[in-house]
PDB file of N, CA and C in Angstrom:
ATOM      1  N   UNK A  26     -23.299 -18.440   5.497  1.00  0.00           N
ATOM      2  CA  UNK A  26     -22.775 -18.131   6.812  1.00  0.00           C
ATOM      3  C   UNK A  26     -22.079 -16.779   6.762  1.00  0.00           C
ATOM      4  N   UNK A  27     -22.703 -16.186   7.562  1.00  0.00           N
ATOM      5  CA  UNK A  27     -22.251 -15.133   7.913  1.00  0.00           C
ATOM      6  C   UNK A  27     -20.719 -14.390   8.579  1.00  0.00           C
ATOM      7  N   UNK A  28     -19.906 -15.506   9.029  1.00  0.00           N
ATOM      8  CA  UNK A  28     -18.714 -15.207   9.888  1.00  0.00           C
ATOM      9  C   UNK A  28     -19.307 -14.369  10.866  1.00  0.00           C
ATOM     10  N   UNK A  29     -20.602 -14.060  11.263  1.00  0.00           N
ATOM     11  CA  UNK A  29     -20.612 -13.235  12.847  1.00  0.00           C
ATOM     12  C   UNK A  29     -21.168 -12.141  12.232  1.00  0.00           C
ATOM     13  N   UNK A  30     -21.248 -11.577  11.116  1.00  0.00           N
ATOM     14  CA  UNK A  30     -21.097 -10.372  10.629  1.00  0.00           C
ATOM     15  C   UNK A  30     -22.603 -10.252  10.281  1.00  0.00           C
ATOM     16  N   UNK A  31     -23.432  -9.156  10.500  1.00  0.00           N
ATOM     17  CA  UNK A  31     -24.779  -8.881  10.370  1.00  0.00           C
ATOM     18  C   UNK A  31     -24.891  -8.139   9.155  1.00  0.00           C
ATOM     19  N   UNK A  32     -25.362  -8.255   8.114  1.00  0.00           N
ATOM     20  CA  UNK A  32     -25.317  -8.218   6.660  1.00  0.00           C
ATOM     21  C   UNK A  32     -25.833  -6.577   7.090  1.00  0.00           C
ATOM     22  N   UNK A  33     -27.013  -6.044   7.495  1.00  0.00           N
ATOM     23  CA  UNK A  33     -27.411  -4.598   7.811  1.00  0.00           C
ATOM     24  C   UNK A  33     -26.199  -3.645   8.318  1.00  0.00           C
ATOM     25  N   UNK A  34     -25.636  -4.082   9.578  1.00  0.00           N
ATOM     26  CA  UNK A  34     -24.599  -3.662   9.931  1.00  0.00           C
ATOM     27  C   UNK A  34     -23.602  -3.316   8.915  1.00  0.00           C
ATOM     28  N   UNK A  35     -23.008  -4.588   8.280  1.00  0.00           N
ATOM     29  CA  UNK A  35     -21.829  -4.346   7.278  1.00  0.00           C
ATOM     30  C   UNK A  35     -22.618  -3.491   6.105  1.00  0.00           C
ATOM     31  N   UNK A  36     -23.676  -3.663   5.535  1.00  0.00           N
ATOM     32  CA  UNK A  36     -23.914  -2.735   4.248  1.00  0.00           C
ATOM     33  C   UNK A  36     -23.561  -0.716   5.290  1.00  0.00           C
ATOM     34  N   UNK A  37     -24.113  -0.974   6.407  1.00  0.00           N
ATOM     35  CA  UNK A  37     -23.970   1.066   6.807  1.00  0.00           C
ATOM     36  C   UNK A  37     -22.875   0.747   6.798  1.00  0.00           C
ATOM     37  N   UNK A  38     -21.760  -0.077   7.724  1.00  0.00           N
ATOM     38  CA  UNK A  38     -20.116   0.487   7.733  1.00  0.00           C
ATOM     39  C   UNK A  38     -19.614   0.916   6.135  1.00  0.00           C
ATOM     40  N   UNK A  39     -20.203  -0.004   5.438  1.00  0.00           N
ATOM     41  CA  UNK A  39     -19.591   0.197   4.223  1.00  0.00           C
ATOM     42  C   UNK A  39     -20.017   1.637   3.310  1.00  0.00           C
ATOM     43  N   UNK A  40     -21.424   1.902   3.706  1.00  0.00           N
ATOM     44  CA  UNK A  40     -21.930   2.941   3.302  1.00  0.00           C
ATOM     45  C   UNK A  40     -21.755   4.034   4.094  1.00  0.00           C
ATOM     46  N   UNK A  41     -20.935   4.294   5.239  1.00  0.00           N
ATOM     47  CA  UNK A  41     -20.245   5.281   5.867  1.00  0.00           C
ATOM     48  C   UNK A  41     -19.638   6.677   5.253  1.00  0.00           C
ATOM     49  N   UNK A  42     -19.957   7.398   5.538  1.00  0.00           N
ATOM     50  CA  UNK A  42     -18.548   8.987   5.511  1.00  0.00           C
ATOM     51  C   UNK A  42     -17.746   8.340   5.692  1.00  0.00           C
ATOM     52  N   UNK A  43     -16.772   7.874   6.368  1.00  0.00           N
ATOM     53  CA  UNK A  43     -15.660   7.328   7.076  1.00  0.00           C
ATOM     54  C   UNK A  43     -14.954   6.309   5.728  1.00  0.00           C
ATOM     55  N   UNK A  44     -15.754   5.401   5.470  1.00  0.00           N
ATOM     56  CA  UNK A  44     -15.445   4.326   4.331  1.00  0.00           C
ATOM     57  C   UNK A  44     -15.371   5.065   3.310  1.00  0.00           C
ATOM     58  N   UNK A  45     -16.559   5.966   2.941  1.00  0.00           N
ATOM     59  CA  UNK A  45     -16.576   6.342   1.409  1.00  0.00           C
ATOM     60  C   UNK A  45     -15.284   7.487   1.327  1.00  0.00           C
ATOM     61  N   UNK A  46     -14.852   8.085   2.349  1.00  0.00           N
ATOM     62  CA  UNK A  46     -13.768   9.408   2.225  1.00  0.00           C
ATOM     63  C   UNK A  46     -12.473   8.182   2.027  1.00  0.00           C
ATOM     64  N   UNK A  47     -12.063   6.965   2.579  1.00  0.00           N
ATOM     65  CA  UNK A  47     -11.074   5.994   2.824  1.00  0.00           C
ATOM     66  C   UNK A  47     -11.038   5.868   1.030  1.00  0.00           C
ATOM     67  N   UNK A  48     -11.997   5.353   0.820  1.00  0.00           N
ATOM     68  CA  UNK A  48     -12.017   4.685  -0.816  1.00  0.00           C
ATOM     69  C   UNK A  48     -11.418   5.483  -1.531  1.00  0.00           C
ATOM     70  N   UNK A  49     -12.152   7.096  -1.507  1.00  0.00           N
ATOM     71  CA  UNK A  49     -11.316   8.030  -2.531  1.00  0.00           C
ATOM     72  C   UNK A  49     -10.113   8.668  -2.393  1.00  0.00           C
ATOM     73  N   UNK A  50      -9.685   8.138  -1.124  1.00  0.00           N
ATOM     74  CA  UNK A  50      -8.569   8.969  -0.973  1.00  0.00           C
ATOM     75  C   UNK A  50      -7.769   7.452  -1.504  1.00  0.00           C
ATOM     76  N   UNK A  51      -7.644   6.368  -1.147  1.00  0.00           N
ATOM     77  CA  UNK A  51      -7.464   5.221  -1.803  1.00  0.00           C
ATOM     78  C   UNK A  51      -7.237   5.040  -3.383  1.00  0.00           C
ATOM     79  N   UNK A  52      -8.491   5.708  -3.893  1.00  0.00           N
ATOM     80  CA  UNK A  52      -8.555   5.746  -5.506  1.00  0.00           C
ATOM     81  C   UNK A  52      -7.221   7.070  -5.934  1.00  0.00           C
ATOM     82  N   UNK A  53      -7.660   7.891  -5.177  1.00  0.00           N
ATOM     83  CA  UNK A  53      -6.839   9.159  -5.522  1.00  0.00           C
ATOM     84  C   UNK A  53      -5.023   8.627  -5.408  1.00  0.00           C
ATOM     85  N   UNK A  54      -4.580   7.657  -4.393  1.00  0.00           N
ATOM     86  CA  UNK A  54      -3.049   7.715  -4.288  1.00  0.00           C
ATOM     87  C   UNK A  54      -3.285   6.748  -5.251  1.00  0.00           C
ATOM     88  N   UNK A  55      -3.453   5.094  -5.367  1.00  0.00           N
ATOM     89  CA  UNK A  55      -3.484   4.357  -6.323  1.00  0.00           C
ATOM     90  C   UNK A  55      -3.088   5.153  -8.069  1.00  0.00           C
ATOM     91  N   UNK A  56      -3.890   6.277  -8.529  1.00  0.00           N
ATOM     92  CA  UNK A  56      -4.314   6.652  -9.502  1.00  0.00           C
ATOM     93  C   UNK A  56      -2.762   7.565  -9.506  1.00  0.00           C
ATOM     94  N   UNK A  57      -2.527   8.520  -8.231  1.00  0.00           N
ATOM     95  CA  UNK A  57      -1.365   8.795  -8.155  1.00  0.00           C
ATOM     96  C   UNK A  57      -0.121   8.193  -8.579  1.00  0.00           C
ATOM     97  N   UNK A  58       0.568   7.249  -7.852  1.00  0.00           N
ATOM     98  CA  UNK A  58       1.206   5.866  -7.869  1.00  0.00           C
ATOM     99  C   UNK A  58       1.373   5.141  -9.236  1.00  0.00           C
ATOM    100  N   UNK A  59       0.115   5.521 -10.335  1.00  0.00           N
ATOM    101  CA  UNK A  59      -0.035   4.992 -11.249  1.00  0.00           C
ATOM    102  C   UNK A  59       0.436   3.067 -10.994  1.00  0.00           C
ATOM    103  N   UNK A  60      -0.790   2.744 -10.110  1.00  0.00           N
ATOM    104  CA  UNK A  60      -0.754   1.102  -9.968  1.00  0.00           C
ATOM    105  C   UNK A  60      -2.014   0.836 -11.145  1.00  0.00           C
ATOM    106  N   UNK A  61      -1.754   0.304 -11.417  1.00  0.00           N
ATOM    107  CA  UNK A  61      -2.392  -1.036 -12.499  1.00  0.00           C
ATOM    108  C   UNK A  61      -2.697  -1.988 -12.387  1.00  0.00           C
ATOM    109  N   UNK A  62      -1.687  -2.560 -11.944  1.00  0.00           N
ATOM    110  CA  UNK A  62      -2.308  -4.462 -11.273  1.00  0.00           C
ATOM    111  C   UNK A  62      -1.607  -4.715  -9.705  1.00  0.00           C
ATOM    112  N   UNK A  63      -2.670  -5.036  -9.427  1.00  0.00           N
ATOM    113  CA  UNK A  63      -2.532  -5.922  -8.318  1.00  0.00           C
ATOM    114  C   UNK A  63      -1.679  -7.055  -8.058  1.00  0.00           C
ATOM    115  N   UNK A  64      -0.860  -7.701  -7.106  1.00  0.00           N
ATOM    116  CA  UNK A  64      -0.216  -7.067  -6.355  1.00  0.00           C
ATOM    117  C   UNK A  64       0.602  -6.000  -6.714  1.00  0.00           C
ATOM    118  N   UNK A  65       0.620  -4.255  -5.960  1.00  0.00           N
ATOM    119  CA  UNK A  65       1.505  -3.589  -6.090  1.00  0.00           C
ATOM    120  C   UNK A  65       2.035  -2.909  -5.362  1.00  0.00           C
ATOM    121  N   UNK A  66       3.678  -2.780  -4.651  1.00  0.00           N
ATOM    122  CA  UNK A  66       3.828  -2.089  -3.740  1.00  0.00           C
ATOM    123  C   UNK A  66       4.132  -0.700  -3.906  1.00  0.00           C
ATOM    124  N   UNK A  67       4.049   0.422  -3.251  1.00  0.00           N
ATOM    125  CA  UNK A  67       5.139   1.684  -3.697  1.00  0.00           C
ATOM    126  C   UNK A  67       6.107   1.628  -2.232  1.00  0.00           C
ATOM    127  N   UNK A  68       7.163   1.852  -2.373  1.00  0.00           N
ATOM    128  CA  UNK A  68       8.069   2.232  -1.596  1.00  0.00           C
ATOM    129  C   UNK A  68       8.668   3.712  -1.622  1.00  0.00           C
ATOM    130  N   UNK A  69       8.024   4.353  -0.023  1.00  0.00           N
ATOM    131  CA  UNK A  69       8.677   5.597  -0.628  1.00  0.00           C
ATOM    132  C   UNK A  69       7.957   7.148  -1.342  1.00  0.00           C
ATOM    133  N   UNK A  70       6.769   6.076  -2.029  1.00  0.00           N
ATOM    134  CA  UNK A  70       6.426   7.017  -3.397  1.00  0.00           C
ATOM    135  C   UNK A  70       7.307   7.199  -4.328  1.00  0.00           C
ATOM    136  N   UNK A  71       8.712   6.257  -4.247  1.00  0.00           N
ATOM    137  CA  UNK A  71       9.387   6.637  -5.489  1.00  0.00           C
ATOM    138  C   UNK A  71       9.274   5.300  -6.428  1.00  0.00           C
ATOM    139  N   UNK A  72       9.330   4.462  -5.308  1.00  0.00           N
ATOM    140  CA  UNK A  72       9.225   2.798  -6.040  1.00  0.00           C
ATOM    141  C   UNK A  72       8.149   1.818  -6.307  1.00  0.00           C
ATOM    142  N   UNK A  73       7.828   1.539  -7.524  1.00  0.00           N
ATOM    143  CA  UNK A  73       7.210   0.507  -7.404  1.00  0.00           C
ATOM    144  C   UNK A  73       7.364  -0.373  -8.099  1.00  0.00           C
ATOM    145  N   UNK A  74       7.088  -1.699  -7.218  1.00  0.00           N
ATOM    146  CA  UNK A  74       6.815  -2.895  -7.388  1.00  0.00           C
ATOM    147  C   UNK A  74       5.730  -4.123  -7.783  1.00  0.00           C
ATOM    148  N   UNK A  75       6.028  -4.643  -8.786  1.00  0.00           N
ATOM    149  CA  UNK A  75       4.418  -4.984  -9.464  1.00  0.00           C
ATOM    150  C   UNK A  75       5.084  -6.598  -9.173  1.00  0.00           C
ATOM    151  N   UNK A  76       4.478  -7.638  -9.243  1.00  0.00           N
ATOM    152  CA  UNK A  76       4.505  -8.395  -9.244  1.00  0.00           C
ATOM    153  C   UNK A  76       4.523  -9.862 -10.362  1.00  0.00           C
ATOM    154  N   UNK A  77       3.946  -9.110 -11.683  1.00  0.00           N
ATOM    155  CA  UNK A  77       4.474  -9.492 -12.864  1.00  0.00           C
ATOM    156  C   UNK A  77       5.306 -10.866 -12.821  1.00  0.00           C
ATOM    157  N   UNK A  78       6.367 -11.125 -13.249  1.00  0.00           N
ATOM    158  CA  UNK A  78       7.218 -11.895 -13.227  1.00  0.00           C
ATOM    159  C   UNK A  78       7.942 -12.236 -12.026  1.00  0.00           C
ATOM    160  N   UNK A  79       7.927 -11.736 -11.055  1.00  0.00           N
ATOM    161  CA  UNK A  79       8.447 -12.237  -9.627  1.00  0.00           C
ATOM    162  C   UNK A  79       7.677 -12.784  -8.692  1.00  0.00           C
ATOM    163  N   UNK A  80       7.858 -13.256  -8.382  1.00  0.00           N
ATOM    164  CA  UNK A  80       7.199 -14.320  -7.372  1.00  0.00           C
ATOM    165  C   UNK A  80       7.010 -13.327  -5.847  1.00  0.00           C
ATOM    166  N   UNK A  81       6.197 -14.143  -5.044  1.00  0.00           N
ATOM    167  CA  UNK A  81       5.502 -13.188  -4.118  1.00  0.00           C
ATOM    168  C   UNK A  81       6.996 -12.817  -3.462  1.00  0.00           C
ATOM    169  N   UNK A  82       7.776 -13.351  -2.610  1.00  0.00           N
ATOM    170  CA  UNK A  82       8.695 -13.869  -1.941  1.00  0.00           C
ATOM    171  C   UNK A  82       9.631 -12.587  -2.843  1.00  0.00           C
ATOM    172  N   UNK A  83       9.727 -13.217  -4.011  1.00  0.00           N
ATOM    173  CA  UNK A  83      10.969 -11.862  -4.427  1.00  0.00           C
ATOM    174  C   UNK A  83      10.607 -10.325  -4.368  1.00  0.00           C
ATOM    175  N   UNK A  84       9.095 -10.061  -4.751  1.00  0.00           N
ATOM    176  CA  UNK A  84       8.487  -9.070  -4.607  1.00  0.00           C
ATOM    177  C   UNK A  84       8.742  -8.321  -3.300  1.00  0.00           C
ATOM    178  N   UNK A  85       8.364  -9.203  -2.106  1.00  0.00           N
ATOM    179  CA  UNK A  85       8.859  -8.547  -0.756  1.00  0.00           C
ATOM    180  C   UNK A  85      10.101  -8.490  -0.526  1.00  0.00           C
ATOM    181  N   UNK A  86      11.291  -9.620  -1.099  1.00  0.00           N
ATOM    182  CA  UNK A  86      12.650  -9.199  -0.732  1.00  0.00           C
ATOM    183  C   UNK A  86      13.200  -7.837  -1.474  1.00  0.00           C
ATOM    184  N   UNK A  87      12.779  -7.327  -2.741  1.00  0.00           N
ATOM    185  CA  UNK A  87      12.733  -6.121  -3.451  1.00  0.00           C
ATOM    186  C   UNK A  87      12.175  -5.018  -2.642  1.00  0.00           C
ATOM    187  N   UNK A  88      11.215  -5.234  -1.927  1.00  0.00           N
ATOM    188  CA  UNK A  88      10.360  -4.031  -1.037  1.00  0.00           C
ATOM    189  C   UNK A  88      11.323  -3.790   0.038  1.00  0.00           C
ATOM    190  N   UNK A  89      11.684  -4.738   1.129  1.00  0.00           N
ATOM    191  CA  UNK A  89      12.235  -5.061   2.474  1.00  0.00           C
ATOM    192  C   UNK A  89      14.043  -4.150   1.455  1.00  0.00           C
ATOM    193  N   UNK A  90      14.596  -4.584   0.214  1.00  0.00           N
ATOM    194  CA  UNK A  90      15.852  -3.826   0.269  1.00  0.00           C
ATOM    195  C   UNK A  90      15.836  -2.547  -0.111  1.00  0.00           C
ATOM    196  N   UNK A  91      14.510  -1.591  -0.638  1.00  0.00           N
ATOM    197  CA  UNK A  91      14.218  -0.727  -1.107  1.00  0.00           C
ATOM    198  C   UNK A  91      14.100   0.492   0.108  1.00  0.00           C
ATOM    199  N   UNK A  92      13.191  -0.591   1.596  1.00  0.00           N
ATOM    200  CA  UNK A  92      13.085   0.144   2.092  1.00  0.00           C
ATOM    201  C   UNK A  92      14.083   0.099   3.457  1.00  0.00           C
ATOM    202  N   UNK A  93      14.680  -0.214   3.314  1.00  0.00           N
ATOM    203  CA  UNK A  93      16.160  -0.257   4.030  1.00  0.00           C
ATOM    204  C   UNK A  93      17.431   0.367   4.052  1.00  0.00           C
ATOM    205  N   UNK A  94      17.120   0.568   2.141  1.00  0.00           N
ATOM    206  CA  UNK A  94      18.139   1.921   1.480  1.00  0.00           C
ATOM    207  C   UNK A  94      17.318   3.130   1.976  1.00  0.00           C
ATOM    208  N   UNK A  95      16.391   3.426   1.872  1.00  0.00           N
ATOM    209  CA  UNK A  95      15.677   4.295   2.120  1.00  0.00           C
ATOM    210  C   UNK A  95      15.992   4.935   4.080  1.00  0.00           C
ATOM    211  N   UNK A  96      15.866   3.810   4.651  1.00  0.00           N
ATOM    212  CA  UNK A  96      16.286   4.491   6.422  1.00  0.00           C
ATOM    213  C   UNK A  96      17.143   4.464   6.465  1.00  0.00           C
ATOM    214  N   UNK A  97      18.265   3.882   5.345  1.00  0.00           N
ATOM    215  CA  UNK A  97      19.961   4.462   5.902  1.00  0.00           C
ATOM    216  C   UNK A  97      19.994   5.877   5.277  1.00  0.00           C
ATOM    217  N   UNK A  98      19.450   5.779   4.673  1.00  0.00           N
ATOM    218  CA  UNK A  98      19.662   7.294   3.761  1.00  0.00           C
ATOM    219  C   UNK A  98      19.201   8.135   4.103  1.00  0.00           C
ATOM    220  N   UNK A  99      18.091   7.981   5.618  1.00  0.00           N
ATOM    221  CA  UNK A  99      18.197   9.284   6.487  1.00  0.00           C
ATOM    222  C   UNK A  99      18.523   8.866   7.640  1.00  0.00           C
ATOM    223  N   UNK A 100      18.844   7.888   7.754  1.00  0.00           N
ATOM    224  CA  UNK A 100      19.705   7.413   9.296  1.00  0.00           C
ATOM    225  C   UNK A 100      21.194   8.779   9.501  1.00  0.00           C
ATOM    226  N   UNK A 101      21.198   9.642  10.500  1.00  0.00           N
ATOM    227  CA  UNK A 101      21.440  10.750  11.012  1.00  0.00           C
ATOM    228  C   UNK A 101      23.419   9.628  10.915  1.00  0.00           C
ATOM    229  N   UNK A 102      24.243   9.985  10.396  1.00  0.00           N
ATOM    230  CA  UNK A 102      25.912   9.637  10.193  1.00  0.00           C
ATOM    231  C   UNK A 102      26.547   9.123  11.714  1.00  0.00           C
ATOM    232  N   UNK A 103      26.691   8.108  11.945  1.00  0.00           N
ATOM    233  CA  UNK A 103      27.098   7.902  12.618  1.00  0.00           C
ATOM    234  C   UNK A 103      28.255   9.046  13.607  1.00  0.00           C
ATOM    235  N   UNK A 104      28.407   9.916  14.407  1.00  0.00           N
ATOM    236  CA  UNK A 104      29.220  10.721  15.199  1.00  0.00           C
ATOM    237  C   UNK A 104      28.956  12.372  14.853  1.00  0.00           C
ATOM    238  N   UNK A 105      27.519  12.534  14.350  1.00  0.00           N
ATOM    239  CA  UNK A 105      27.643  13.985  14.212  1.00  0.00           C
ATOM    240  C   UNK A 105      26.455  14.317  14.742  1.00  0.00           C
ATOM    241  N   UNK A 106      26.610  13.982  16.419  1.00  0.00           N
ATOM    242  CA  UNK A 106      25.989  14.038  16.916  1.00  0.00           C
ATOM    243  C   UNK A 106      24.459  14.050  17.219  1.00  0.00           C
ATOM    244  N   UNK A 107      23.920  13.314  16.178  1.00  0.00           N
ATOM    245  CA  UNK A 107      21.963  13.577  16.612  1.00  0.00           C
ATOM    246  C   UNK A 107      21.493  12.028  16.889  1.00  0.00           C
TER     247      UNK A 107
END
């Protein structure tokens, strides 16, 4: 079963300009990032988060406080005017 999806159709999307430029630019930050295993987040581009020994749940509460420090830390000071 198909889910709806026309096997001809999906092989061109996949064989696209569009897809194939997505992949390498994909391969290129990954390779950047230096990710390794799956699940992995970057936060930032400064942080990352592998999933290793933490559980899914802690993994995202690590992401969600990473990137929270991150918008206070350009959140504009409360009264100087912007």
């Amino acid at each position: 079963d198909g889910h709806g999806t026309d096997a001809e159709a999906f092989r061109r999307a996949m064989d696209s300009p569009g897809v194939r430029r997505a992949l390498v630019e994909a391969d290129r930050r990954a390779r950047g990032d230096q990710i390794q295993a799956v699940p992995t987040l970057v936060v930032d581009g400064r942080y990352r988060i592998s999933g290793g020994e933490l559980s899914r749940r802690q993994v995202l509460a690590v992401a969600d406080e990473l990137v929270a420090r991150e918008l206070a830390a350009r959140a504009p000071a409360e009264g100087d005017g912007a």
